[in-house]
Coordinates of C-alpha atoms (C1' of nucleotides) in Angstrom, one line a residue:
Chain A
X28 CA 65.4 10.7 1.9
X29 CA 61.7 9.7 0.6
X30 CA 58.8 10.0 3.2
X31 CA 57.6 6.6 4.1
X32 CA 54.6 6.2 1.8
X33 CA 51.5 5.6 4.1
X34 CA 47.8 5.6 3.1
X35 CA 44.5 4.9 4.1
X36 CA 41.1 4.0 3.2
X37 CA 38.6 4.8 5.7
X38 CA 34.8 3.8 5.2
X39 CA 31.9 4.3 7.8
X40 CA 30.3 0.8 8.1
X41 CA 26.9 2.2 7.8
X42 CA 25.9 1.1 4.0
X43 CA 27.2 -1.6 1.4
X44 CA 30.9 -1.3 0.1
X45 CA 30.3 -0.6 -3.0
X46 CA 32.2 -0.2 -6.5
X47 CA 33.2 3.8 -5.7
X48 CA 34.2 2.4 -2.3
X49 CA 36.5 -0.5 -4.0
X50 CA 37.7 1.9 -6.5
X51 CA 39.4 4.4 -3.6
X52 CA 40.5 1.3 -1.9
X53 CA 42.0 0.4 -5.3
X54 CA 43.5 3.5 -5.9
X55 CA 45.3 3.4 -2.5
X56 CA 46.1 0.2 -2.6
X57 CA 48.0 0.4 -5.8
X58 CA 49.7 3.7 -4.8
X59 CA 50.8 1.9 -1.6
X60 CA 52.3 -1.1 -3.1
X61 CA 53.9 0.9 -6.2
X62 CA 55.7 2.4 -3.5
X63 CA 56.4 -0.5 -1.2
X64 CA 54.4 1.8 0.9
X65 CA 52.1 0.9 3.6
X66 CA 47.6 0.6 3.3
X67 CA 45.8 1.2 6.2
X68 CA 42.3 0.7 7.0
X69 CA 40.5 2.5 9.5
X70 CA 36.9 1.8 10.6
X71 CA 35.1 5.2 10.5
X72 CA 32.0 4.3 13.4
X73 CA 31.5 7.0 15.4
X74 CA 27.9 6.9 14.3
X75 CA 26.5 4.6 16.7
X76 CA 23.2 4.5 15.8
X77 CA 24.3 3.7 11.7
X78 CA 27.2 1.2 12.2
X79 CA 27.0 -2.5 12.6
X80 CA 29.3 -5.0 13.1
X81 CA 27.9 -6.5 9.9
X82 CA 28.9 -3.9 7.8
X83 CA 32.4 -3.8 9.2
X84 CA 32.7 -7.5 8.1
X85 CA 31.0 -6.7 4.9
X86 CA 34.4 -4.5 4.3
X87 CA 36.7 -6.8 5.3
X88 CA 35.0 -9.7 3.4
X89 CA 35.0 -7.0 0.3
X90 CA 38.5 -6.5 0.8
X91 CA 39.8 -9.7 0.8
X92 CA 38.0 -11.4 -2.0
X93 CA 39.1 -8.4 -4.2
X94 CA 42.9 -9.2 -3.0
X95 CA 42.9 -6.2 -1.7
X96 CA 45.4 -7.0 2.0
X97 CA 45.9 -4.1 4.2
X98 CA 48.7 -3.7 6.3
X99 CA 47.4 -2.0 9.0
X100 CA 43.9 -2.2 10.7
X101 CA 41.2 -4.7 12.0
X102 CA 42.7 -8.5 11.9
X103 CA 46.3 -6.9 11.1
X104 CA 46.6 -4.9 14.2
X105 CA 49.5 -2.1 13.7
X106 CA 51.4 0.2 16.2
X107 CA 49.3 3.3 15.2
X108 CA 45.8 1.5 16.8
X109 CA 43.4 1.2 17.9
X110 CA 41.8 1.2 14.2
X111 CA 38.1 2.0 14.9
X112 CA 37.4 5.8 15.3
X113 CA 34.8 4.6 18.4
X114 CA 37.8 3.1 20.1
X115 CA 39.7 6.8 20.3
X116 CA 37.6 8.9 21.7
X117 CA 39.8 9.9 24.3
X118 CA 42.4 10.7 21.8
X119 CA 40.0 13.2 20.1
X120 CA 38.9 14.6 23.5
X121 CA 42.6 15.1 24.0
X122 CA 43.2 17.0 21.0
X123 CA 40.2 19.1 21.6
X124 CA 41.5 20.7 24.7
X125 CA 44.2 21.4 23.1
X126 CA 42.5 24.1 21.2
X127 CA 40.4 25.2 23.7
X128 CA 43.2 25.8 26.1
X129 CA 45.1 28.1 22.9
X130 CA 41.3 29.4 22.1
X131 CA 41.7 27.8 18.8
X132 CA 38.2 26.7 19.8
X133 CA 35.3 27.3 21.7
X134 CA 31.8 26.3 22.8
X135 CA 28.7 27.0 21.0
X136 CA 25.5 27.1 23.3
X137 CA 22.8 28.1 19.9
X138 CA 20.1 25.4 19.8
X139 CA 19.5 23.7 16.6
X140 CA 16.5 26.0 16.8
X141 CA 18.0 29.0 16.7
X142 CA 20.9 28.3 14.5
X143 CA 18.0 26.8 11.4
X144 CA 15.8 30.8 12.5
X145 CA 19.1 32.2 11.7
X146 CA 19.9 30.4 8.2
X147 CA 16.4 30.8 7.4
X148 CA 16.4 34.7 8.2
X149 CA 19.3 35.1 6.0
X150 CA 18.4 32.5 3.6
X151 CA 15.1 34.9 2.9
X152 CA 17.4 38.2 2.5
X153 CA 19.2 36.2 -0.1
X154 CA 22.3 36.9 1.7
X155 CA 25.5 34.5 2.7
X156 CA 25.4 33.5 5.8
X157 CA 28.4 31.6 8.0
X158 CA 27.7 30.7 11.6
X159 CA 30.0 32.2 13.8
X160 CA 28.6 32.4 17.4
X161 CA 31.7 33.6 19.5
X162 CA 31.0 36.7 21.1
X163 CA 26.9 35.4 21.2
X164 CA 26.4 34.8 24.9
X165 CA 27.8 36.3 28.4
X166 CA 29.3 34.1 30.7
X167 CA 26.2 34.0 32.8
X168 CA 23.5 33.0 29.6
X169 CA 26.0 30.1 29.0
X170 CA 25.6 29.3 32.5
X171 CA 22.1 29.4 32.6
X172 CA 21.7 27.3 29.2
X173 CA 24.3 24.4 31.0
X174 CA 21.9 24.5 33.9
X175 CA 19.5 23.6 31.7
X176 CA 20.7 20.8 30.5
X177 CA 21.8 22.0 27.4
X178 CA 25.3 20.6 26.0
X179 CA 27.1 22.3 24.0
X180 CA 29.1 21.6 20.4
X181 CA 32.8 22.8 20.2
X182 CA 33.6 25.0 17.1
X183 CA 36.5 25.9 15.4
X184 CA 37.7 29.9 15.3
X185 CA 38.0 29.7 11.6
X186 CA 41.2 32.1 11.0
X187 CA 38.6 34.3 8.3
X188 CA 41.0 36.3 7.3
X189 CA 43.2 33.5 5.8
X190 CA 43.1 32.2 2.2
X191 CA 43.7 28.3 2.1
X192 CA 45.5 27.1 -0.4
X193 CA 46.3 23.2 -1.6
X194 CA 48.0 21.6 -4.4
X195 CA 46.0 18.6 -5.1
X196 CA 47.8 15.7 -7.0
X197 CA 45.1 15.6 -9.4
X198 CA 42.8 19.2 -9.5
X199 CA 46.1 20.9 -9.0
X200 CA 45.9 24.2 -6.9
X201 CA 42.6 24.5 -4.8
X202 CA 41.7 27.9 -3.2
X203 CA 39.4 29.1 -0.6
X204 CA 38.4 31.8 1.4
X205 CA 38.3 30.6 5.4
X206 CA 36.0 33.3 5.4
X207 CA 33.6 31.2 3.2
X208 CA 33.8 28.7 5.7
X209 CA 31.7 29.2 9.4
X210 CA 32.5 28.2 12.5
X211 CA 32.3 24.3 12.0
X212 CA 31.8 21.9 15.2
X213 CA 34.5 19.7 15.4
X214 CA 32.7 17.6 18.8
X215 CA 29.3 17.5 18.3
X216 CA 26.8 18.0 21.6
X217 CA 27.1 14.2 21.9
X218 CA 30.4 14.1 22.4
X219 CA 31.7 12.8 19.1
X220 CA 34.2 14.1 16.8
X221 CA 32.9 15.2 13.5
X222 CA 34.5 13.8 10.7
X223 CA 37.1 16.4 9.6
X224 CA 38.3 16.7 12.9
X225 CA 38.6 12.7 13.7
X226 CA 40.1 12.4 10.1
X227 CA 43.0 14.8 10.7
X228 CA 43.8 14.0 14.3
X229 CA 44.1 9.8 13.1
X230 CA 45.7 10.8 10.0
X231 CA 48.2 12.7 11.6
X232 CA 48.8 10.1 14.5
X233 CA 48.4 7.5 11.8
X234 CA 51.3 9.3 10.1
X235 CA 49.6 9.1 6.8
X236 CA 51.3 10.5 4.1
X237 CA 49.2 10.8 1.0
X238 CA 45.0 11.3 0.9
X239 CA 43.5 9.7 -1.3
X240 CA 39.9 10.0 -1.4
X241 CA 36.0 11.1 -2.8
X242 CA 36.3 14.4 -4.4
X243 CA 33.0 14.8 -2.7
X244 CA 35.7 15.4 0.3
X245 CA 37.3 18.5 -1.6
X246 CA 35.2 20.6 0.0
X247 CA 36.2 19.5 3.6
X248 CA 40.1 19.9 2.9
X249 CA 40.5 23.3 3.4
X250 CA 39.0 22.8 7.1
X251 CA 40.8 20.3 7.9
X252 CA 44.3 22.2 6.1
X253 CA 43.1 24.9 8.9
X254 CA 42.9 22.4 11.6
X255 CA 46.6 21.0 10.3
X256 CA 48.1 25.0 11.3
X257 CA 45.5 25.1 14.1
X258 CA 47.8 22.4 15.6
X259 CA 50.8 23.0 14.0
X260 CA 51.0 19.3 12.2
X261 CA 52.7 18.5 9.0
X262 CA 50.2 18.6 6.4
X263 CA 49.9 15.1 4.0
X264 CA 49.5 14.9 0.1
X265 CA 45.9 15.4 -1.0
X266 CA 44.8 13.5 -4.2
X267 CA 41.1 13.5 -4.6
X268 CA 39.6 11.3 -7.2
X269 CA 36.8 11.7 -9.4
X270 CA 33.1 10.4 -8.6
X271 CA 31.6 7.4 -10.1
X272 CA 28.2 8.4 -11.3
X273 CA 25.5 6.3 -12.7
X274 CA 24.2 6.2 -16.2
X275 CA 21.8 9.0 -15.5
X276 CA 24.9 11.1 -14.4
X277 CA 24.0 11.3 -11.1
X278 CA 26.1 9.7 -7.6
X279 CA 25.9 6.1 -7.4
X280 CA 23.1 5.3 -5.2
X281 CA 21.8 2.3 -4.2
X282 CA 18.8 2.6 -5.4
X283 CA 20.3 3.5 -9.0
X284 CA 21.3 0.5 -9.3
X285 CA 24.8 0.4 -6.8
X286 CA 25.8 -2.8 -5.9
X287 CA 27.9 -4.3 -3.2
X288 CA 31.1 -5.5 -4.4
X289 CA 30.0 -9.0 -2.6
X290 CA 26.9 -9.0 -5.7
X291 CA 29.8 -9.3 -8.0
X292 CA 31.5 -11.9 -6.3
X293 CA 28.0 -13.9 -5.8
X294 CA 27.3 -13.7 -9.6
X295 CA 30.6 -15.1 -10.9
X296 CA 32.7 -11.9 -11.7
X297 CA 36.2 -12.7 -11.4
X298 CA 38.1 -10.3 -8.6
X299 CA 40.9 -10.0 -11.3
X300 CA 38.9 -8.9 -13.7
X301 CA 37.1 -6.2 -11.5
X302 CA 40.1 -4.8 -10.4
X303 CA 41.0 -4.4 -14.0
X304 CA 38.2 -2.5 -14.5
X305 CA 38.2 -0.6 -12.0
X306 CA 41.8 1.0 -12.4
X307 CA 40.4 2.0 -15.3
X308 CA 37.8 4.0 -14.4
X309 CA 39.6 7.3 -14.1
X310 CA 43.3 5.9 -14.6
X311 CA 44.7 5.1 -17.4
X312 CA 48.4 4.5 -17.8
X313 CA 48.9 6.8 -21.0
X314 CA 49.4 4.6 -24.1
X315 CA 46.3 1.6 -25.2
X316 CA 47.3 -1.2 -23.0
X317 CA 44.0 -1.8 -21.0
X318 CA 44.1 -5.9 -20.4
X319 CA 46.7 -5.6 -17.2
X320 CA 47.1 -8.3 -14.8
X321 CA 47.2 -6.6 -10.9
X322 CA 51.3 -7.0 -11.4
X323 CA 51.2 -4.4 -14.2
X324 CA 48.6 -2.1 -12.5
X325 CA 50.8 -2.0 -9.5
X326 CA 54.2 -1.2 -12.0
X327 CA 52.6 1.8 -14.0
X328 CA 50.0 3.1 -11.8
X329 CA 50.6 6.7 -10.7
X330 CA 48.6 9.6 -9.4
X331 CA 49.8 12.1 -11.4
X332 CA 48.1 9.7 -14.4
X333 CA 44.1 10.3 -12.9
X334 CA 41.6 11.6 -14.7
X335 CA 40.2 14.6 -12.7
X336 CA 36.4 14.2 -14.7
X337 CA 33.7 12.1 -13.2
X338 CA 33.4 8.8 -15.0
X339 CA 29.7 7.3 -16.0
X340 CA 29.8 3.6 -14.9
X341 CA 28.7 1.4 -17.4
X342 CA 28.4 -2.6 -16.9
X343 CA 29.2 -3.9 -20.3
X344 CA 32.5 -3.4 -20.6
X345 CA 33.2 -5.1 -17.5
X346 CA 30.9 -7.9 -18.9
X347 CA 32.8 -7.9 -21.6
X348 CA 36.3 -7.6 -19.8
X349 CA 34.7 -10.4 -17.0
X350 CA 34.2 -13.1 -20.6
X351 CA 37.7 -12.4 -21.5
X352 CA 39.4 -13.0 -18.4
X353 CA 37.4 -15.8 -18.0
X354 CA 38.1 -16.6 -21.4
X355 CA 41.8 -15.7 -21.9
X356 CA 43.3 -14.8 -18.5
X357 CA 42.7 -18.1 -16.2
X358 CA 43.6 -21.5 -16.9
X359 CA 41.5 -24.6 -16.9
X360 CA 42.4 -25.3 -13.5
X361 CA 41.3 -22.2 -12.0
X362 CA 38.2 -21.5 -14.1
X363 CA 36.8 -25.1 -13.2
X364 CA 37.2 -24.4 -9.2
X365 CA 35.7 -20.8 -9.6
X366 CA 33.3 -22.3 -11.5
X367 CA 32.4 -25.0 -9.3
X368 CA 30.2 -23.3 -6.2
X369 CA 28.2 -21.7 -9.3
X370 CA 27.4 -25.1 -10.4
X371 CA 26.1 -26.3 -7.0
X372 CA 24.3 -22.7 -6.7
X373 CA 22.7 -23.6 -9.4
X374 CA 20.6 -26.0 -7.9
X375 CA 20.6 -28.6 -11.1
X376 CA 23.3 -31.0 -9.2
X377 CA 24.0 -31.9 -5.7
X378 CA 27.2 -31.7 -4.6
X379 CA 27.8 -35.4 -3.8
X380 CA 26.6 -35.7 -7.4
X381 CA 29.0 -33.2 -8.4
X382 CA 31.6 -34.9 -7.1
X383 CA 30.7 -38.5 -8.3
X384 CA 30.5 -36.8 -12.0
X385 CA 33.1 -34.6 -11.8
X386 CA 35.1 -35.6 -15.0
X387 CA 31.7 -35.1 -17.4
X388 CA 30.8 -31.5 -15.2
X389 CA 33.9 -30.2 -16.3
X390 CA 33.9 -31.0 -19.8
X391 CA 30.0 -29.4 -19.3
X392 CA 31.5 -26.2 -18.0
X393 CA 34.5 -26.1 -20.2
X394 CA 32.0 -26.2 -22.7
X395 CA 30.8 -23.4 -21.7
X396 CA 33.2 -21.3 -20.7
X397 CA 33.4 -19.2 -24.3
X398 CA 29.5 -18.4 -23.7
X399 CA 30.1 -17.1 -20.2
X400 CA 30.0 -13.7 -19.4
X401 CA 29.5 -13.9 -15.4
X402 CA 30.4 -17.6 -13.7
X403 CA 26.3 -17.7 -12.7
X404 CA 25.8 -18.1 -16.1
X405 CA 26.5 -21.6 -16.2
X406 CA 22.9 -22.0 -15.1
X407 CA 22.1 -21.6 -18.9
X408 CA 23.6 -25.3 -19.2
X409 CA 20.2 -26.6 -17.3
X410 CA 19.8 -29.0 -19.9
X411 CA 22.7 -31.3 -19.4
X412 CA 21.9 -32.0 -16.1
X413 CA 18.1 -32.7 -16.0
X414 CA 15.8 -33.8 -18.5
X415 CA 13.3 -31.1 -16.4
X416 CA 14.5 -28.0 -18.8
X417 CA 11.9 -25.8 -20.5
X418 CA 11.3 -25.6 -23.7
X419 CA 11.5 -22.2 -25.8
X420 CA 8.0 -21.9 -27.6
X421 CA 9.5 -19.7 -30.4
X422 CA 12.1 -22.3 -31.2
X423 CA 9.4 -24.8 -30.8
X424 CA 6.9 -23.3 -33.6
X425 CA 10.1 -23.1 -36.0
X426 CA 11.4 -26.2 -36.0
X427 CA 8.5 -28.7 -34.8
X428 CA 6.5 -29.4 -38.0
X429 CA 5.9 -32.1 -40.0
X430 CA 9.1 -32.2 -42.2
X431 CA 11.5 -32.1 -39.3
X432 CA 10.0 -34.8 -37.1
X433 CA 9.9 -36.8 -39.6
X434 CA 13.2 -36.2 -40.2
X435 CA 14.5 -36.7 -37.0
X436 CA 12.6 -39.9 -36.4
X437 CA 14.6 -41.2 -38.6
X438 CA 17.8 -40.4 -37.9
X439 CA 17.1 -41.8 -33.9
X440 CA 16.9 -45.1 -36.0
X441 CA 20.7 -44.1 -36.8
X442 CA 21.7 -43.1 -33.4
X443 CA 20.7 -46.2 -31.9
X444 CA 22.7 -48.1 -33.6
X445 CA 25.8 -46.0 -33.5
X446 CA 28.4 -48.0 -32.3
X447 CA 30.2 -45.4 -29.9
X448 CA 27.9 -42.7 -28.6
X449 CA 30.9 -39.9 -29.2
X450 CA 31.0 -36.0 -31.1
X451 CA 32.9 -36.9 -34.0
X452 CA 30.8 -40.5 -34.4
X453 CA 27.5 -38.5 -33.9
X454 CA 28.4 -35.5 -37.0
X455 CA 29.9 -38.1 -38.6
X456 CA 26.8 -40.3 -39.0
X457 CA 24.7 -37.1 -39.2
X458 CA 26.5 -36.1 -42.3
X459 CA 26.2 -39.0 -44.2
X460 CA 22.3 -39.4 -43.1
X461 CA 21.9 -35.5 -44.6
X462 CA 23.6 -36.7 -47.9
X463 CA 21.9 -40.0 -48.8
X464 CA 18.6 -37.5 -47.9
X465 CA 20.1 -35.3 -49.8
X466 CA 19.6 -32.3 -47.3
X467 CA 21.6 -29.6 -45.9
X468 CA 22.9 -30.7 -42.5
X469 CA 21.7 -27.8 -40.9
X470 CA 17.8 -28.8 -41.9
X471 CA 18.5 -31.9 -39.1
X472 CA 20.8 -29.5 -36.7
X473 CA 18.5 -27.2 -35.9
X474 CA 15.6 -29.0 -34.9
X475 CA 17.3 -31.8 -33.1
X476 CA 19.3 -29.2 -31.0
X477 CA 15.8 -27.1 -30.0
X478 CA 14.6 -31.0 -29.5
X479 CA 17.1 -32.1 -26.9
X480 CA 18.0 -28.7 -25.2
X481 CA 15.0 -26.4 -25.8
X482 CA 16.7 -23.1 -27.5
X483 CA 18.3 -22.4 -30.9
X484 CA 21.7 -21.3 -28.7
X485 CA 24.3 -23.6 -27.4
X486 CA 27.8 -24.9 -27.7
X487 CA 28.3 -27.4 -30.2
X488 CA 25.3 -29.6 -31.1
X489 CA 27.5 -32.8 -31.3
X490 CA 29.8 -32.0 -28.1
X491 CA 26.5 -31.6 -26.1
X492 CA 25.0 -34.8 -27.6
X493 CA 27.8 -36.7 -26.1
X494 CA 28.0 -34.9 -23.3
X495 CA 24.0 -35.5 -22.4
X496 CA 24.3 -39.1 -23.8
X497 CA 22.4 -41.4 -26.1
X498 CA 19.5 -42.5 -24.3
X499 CA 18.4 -39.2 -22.9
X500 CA 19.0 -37.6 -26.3
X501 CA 16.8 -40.2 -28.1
X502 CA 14.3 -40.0 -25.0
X503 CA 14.4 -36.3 -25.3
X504 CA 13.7 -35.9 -29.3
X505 CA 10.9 -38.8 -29.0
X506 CA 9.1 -37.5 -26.3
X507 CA 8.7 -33.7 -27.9
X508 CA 7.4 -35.8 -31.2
X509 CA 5.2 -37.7 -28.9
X510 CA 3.7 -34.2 -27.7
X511 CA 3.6 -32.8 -31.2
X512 CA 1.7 -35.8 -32.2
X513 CA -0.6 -36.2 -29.9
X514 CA -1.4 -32.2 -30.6
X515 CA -0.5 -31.2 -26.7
X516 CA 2.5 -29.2 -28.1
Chain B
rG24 C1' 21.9 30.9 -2.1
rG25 C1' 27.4 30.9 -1.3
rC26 C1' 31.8 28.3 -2.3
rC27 C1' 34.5 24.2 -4.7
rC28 C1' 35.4 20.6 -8.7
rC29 C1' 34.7 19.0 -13.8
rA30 C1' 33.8 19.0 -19.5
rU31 C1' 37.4 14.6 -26.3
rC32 C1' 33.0 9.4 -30.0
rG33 C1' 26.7 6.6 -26.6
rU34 C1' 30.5 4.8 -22.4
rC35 C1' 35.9 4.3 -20.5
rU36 C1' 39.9 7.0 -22.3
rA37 C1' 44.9 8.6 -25.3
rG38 C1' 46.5 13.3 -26.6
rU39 C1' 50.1 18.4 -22.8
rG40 C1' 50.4 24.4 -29.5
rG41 C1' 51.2 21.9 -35.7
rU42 C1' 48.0 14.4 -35.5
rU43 C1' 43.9 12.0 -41.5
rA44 C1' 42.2 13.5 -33.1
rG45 C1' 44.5 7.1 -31.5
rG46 C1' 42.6 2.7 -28.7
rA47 C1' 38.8 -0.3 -25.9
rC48 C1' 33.5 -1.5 -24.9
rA49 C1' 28.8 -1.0 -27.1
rU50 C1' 26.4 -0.5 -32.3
rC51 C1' 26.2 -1.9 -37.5
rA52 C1' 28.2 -4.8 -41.8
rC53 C1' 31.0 -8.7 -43.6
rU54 C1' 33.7 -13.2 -42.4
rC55 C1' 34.2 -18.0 -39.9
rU56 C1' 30.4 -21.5 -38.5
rU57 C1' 25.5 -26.5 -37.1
rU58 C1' 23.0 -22.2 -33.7
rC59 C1' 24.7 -18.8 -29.9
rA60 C1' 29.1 -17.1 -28.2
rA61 C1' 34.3 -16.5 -29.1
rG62 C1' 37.7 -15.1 -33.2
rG63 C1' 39.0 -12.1 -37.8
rU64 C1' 38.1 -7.8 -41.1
rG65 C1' 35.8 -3.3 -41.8
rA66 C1' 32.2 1.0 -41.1
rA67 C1' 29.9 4.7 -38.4
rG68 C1' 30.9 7.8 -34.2
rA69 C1' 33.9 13.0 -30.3
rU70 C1' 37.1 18.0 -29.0
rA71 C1' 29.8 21.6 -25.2
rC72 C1' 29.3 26.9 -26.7
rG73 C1' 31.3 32.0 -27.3
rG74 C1' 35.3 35.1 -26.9
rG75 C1' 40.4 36.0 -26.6
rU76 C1' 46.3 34.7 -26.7
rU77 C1' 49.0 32.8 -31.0
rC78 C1' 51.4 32.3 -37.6
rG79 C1' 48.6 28.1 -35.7
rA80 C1' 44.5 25.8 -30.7
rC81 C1' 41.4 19.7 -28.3
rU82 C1' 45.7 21.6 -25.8
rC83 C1' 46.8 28.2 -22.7
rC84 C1' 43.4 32.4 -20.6
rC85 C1' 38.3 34.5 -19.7
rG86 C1' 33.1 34.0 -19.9
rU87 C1' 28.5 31.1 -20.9
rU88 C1' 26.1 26.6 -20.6
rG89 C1' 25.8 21.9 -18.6
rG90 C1' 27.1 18.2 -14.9
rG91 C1' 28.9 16.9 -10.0
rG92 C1' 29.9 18.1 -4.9
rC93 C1' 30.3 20.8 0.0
rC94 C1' 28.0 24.0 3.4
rA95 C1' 23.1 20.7 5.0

RNA sequence: GGCCCCAUCGUCUAGUGGUUAGGACAUCACUCUUUCAAGGUGAAGAUACGGGUUCGACUCCCGUUGGGGCCA
């Protein structure tokens, strides 16, 4: 009989969730439902002072727009609760005695003082150097130091004669000396847990089955493997996953240019598409199929199948994976309501306008939609919807001279007197206008399309024309002659 | 400083002893075209280095270098 498949993800609310957060949330996520397992969150905020009830909601809000559900945790509620570490204190304080009572663990009366004069001495000798401060002080020193005032931390009796050992879903085996390791505190002087101490005591009451998580926490799993015999508990799965770094190979930071997963939402990337991504950096699911709907991801997505290497996070291709979903993997329907608060965002239409146009700002946005890479880039289409768009000077000095605005002038004559103001009417008459002149069409395109939208790039010239109308296209193109005229330009 | 992890095109990766080292993004060229995108075709581009093991190593072992991390 299989073990009931139950994972976690377990952030400190004390900074933006960002994409290496998403990406282990991923990651468990995927391996949970692949396994009609079970995803737990758990609010890691026993740092007072750093946590915020903002940043817990910033999580959850993270979560849900990537479609990431939990089953377990704030909201959800589960039989393994509470889910925020600052809500089990007791529990911790329970397991602590524990080891005291078996001397598994014991108090450490060294001020931060004397335990930095230590490091330091040995630091100088050039020597290794692991705290260990069991046999430091009588009875009657400690007494005198708790008179004080002084509180003390509780360590861990590291068993140093033990070698831990670890088979790690994706490093494989992991060794290490518990002599390498000193007497770490497991409740600080303040009372709290540290974090391999709260992490093993809610995993295992949590019954979690598999860890998945930073390898930056590699380093931490053999102390908590010892803490696992210490209390004689069943020890989970460890899979540790490869860091994200930036493009100058170093940890995503914030200041490197990490972003919150709710920038991505705000500038129009579509969750789908970032997920895709996402289980791609550092999984791959063996052969060249990389365009996988959260369905498929969820099918063929295994542990065994990550990448133990960092992975270098680099923007275009999710630009480019971001066009193409919005491209190829949405339908109208969809793209025109994700489109639509980018539209108001925009600032170019009210949304009672909006609402009263909303045939002709669709067709605007479905226009569109090929040149998009990121939703906010709709505000590119400023010219449709005010006449108040600037100008691009190097398009200007190419296309405003003499020639072309005489052209033009004369083919407004034409326009006017088009009888139905529509794409295939407008290229129609602007082909046979070109021929009698005996031109190439694209010596009357390209200045009348810098004339009426300001820049040389676009969707199609006649499609826009229709779409901005006749008399703001004639206004438009006889105004910027106007201004060339008159030498202002 | 000690310990741990990692190493295939610029980037994400496929590959598990015998391949012309495959794909995707990016780049460049051509094509389509009214421009820009999108699309199509093609080009260029990688096994960090040095030793082993082996008939044969990208692949296994050791070391070096480089990167990342933990102790902090």
């Amino acid at each position: 009989m299989k073990q009931d498949i139950r994972v976690r993800i377990a952030p400190s609310p004390t900074g933006f969730f960002h994409i290496g957060s998403a990406r282990t949330a991923l990651y468990n996520w995927l391996f949970a439902r692949h396994h009609n397992g079970k995803f737990i969150l758990r609010i890691e905020d026993t740092d007072a002072t750093r946590s915020s009830k903002e940043m817990v909601e910033v999580i959850l809000t993270s979560l849900n727009w990537l479609g990431l559900d939990w089953d377990e945790g704030p909201q959800k509620g589960g039989e393994y609760g509470p889910y925020f570490q600052s809500e089990r204190k007791e529990i911790y304080r329970e397991y602590a005695e524990k080891l005291i009572k078996e001397e598994k663990a014991y108090w450490c009366f060294c001020t931060e003082e004397e335990i930095e004069k230590e490091r330091q001495y040995y630091l100088n000798k050039k020597m290794d150097w692991k705290h260990r401060c069991r046999e430091k002080f009588t009875e009657t020193e400690k007494q005198k130091r708790m008179n004080a005032g002084m509180k003390p931390a509780l360590r861990f009796k590291v068993p140093v004669e033990k070698r831990i050992s670890f088979s790690d879903i994706v490093h494989g085996v992991v060794e290490k000396n518990a002599s390498d390791i000193e007497d770490f505190v497991i409740i600080k002087s303040d009372g709290m847990p540290t974090y391999n101490f709260a992490c093993v005591v809610d995993d295992f009451l949590m019954k979690i089955s598999h860890v998945i998580r930073g390898v930056e926490h590699i380093a931490n799993t053999p102390k908590q493997i010892m803490l696992y015999e210490a209390f004689n508990l069943p020890i989970p799965f460890f899979a540790h996953l490869p860091v994200i770094l930036g493009k100058d190979k170093k940890k995503l930071s914030k200041r490197l240019g990490a972003r919150s997963v709710l920038e991505y939402r705000d500038e129009g990337y579509l969750p789908d598409a970032l997920i895709n991504f996402l289980a791609l950096l550092g999984w791959s699911p063996g052969g060249d199929e990389e365009i996988m709907d959260r369905e498929r991801i969820i099918e063929l997505f295994t542990l065994e199948r990550i990448n133990p290497a960092n992975a270098i996070y680099d923007e275009t291709k999710l630009e480019w994976l971001n066009n193409h979903y919005i491209i190829n993997r949405i339908d109208e329907k969809t793209f025109l309501t994700s489109i639509e608060p980018f539209v108001i965002s925009s600032g170019y239409i009210t949304e009672e306008e909006y609402k009263k146009n909303r045939e002709w700002v669709d067709r605007v946005c479905l226009l569109m939609r090929p040149r998009l890479k990121v939703l906010k880039d709709i505000s590119r289409a400023k010219y449709f919807f005010t006449d108040d768009f600037e100008y691009d000077e190097n398009s200007l000095k190419k296309y405003l001279n003499d020639k072309s605005v005489s052209l033009t002038r004369e083919f407004m004559v034409v326009l006017k007197e088009l009888k139905d103001f529509n794409a295939h009417n407008i290229e129609d008459s602007l082909r046979k206008f070109c021929e009698q002149k005996a031109i190439k069409t694209r010596e009357l395109i390209h200045p009348l399309r810098v004339y009426i939208t300001g820049t040389e790039a676009g969707p199609g010239l006649f499609e826009t024309m229709e779409l901005i109308g006749r008399a703001r296209c004639i206004k438009r193109v006889l105004n910027i002659i106007e201004r060339y005229e008159h030498g202002t330009s």
